mmCIF file of C-alpha atoms in Angstrom:
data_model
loop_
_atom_site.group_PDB
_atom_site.id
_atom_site.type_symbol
_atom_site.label_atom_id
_atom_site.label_comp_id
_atom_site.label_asym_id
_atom_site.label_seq_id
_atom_site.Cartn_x
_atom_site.Cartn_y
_atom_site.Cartn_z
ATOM 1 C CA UNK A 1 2.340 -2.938 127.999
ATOM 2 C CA UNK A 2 1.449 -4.012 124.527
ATOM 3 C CA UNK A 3 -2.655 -4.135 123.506
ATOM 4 C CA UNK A 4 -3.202 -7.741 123.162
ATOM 5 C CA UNK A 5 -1.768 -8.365 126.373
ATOM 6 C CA UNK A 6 -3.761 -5.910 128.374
ATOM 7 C CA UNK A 7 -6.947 -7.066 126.529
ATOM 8 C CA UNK A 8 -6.791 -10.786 127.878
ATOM 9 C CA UNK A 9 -5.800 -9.556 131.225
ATOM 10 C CA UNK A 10 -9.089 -7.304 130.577
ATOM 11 C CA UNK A 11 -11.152 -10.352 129.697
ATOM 12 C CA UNK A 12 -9.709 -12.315 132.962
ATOM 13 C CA UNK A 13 -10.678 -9.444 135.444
ATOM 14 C CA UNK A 14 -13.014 -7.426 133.857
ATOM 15 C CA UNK A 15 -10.851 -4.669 135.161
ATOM 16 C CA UNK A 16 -9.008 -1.876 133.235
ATOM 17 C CA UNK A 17 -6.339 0.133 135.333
ATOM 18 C CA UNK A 18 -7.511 -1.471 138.501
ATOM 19 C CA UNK A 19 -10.971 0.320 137.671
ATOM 20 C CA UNK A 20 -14.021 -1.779 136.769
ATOM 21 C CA UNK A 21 -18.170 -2.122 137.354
ATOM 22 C CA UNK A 22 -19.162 0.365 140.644
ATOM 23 C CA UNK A 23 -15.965 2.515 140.343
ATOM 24 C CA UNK A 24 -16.751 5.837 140.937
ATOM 25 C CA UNK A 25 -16.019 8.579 138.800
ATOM 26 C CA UNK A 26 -13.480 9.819 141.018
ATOM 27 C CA UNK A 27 -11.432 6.160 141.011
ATOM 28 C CA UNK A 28 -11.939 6.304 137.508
ATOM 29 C CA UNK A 29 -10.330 10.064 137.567
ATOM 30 C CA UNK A 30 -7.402 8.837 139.018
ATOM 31 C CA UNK A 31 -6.874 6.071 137.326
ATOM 32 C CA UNK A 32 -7.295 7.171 133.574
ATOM 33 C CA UNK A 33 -5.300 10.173 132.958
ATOM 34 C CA UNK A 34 -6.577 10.351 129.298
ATOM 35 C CA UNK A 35 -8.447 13.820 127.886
ATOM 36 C CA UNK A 36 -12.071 12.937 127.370
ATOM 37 C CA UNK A 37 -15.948 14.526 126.982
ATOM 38 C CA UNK A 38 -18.437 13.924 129.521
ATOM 39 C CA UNK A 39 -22.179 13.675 127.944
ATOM 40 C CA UNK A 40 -25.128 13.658 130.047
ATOM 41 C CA UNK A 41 -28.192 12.888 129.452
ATOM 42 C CA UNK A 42 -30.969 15.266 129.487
ATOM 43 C CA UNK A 43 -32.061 14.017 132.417
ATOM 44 C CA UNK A 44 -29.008 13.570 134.406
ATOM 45 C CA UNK A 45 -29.557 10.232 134.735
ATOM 46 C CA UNK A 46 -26.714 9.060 133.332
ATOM 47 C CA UNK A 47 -22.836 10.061 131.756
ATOM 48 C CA UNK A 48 -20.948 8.516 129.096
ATOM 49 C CA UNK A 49 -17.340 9.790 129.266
ATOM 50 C CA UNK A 50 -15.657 9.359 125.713
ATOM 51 C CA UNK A 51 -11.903 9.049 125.793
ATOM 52 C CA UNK A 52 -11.707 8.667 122.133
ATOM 53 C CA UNK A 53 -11.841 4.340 121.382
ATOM 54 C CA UNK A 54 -12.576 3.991 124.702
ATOM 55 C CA UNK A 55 -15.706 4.986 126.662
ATOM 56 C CA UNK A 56 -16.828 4.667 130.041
ATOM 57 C CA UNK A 57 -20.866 5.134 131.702
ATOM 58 C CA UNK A 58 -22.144 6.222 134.748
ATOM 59 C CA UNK A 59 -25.275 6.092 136.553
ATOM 60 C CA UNK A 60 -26.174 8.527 139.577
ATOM 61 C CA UNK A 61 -26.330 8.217 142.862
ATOM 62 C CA UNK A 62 -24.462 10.220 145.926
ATOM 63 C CA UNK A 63 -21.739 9.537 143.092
ATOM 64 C CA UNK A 64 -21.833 8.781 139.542
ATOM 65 C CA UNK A 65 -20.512 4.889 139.423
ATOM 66 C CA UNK A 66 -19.848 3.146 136.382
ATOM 67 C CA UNK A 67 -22.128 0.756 134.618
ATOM 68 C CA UNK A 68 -20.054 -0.270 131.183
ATOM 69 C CA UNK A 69 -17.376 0.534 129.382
ATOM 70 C CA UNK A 70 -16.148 -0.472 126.109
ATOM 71 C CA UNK A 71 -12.967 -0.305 124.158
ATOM 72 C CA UNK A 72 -13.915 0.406 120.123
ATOM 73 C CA UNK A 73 -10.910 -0.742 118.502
ATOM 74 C CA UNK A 74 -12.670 0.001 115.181
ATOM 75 C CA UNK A 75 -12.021 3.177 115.233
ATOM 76 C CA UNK A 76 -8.184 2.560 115.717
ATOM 77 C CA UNK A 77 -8.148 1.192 111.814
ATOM 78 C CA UNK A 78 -8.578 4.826 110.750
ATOM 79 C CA UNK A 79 -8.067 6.592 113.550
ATOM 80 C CA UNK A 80 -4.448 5.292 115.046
ATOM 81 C CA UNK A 81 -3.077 8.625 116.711
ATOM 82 C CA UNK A 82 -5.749 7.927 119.162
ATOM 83 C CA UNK A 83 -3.653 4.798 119.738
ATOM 84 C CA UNK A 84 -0.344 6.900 119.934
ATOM 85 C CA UNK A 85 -2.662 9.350 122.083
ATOM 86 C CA UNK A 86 -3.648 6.208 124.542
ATOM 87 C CA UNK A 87 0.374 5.207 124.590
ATOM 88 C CA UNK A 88 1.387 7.932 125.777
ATOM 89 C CA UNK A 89 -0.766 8.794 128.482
ATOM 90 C CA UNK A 90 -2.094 5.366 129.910
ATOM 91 C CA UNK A 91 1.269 2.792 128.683
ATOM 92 C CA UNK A 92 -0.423 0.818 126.732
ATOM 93 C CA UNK A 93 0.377 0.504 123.187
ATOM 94 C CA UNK A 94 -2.482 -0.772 120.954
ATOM 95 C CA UNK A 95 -1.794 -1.788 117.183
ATOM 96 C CA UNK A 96 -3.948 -0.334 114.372
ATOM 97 C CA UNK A 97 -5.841 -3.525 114.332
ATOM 98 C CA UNK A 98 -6.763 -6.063 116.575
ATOM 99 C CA UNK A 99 -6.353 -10.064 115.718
ATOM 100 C CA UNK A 100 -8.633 -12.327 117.729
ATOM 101 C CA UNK A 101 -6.196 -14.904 117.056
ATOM 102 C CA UNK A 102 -3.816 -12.905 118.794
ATOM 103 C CA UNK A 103 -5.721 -12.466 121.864
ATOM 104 C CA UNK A 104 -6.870 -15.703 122.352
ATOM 105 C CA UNK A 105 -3.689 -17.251 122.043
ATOM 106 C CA UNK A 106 -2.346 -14.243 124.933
ATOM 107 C CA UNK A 107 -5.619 -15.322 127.255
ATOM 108 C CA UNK A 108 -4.749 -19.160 126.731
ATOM 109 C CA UNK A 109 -1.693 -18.131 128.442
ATOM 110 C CA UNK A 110 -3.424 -16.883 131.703
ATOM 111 C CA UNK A 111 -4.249 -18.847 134.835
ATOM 112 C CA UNK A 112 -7.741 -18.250 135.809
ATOM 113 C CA UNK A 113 -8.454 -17.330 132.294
ATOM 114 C CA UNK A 114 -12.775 -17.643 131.954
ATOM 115 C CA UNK A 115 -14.788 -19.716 129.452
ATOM 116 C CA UNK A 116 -16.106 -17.976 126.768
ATOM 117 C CA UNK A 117 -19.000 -18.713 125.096
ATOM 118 C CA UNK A 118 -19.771 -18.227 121.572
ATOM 119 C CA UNK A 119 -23.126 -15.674 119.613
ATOM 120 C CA UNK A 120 -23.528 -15.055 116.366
ATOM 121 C CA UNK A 121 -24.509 -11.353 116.196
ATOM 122 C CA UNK A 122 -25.381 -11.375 111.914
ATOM 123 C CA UNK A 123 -21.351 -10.659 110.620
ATOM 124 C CA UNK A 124 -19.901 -10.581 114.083
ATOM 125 C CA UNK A 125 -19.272 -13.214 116.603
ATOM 126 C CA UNK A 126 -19.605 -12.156 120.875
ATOM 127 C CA UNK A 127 -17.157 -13.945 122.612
ATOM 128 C CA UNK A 128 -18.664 -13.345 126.023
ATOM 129 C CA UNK A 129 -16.777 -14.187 129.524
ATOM 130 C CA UNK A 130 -19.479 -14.431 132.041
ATOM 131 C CA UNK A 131 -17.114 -14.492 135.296
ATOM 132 C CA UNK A 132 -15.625 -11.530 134.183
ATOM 133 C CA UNK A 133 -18.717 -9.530 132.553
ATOM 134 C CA UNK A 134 -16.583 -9.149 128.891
ATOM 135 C CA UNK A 135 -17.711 -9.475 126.055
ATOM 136 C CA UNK A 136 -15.492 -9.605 122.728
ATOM 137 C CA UNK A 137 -17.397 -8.456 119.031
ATOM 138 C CA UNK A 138 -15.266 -10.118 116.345
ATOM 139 C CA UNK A 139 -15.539 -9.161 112.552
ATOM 140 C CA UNK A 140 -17.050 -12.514 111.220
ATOM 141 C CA UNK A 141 -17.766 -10.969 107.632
ATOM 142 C CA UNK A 142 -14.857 -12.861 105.271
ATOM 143 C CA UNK A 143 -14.908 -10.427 102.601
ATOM 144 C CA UNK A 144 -14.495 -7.438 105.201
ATOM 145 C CA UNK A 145 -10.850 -6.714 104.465
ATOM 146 C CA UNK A 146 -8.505 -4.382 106.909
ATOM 147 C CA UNK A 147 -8.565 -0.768 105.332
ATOM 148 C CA UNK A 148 -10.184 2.108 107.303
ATOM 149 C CA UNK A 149 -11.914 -0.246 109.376
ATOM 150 C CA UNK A 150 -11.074 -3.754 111.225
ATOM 151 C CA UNK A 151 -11.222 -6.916 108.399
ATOM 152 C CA UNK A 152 -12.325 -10.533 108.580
ATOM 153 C CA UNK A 153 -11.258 -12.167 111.899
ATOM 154 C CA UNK A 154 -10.278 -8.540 113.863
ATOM 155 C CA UNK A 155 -12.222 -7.296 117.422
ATOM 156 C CA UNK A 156 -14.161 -4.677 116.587
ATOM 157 C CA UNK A 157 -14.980 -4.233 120.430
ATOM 158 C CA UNK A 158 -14.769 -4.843 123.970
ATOM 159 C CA UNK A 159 -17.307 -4.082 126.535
ATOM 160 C CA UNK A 160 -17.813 -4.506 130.102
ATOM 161 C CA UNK A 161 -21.115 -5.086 131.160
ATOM 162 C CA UNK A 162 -22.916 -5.517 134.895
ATOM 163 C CA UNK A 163 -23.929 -9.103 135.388
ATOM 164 C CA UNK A 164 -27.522 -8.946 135.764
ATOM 165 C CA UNK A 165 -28.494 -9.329 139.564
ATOM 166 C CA UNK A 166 -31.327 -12.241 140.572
ATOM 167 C CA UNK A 167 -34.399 -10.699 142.103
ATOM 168 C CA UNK A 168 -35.739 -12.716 145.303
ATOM 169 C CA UNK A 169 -39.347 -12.558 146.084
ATOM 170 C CA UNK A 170 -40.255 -12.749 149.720
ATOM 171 C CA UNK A 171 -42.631 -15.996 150.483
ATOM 172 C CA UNK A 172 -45.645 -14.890 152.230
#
């Protein structure tokens, strides 16, 4: 599967290999056969697991489950065998950089493909999807050209974030 393509589908589910917000380590095990780190806190209370551009984190619990993840296609400008790395192992082949362009025009394609809404984030832009807890960070800086980093117009990231839950007060 090329990058751009898995990204929108990304941005539609807020899944990534079927794995997603309260996946537990173990689903997350199976379904990303990619070397990584694990880093814990001091604490314990929670694990980032770096697979290179992309990252996953945990919380605790009986199991760890995750919280976030994030795919930092930054570091692919300077960086690409982690791309060749992620091709080989998990199918999906991402280019060295990342046109926004591009992946809007793949997510327009989509059915069920969610609103985004639009922050300015001081030389970035968030695209954020609410219904699918993604959020894009595009390179908004027009004199930031491609190089060793993403230029004028590229994603720099893509993170999945927990929708944040409503707390009901009981009525007395």
């Amino acid at each position: 599967m090329n990058g751009i393509a898995f990204l929108a589908s990304f941005l539609r589910t807020g899944r990534l290999h079927g794995i997603g917000i309260g996946s537990t380590l173990g689903e997350v095990d199976r379904a990303v056969r990619h070397r990584f780190v694990d880093v814990v806190d001091e604490q314990g209370e929670s694990l980032r697991r770096d697979h290179g551009f992309v990252e996953f984190s945990f919380n605790p619990g009986e199991e760890w489950v995750m919280s976030g993840g994030s795919i930092e296609l930054h570091r692919l400008a300077s960086g690409p065998d982690m791309a060749r790395g992620w091709a080989r192992t998990m199918g999906v082949e991402f280019p060295r950089y990342v046109a926004w362009a591009d992946v809007r025009e793949e997510l327009g394609r989509l059915p069920g493909a969610p609103e985004l809404t639009v922050g300015d984030q001081g030389g970035f832009l968030e695209y954020r999807a609410a219904a699918s807890g993604v959020s894009v960070i595009v390179v908004d800086d027009e004199e930031e050209e491609r190089g060793y980093h993403a230029g004028h117009g590229d994603v720099w990231s893509v993170s999945l974030w927990a929708p944040v839950q409503a707390v009901s007060s009981g009525s007395g």
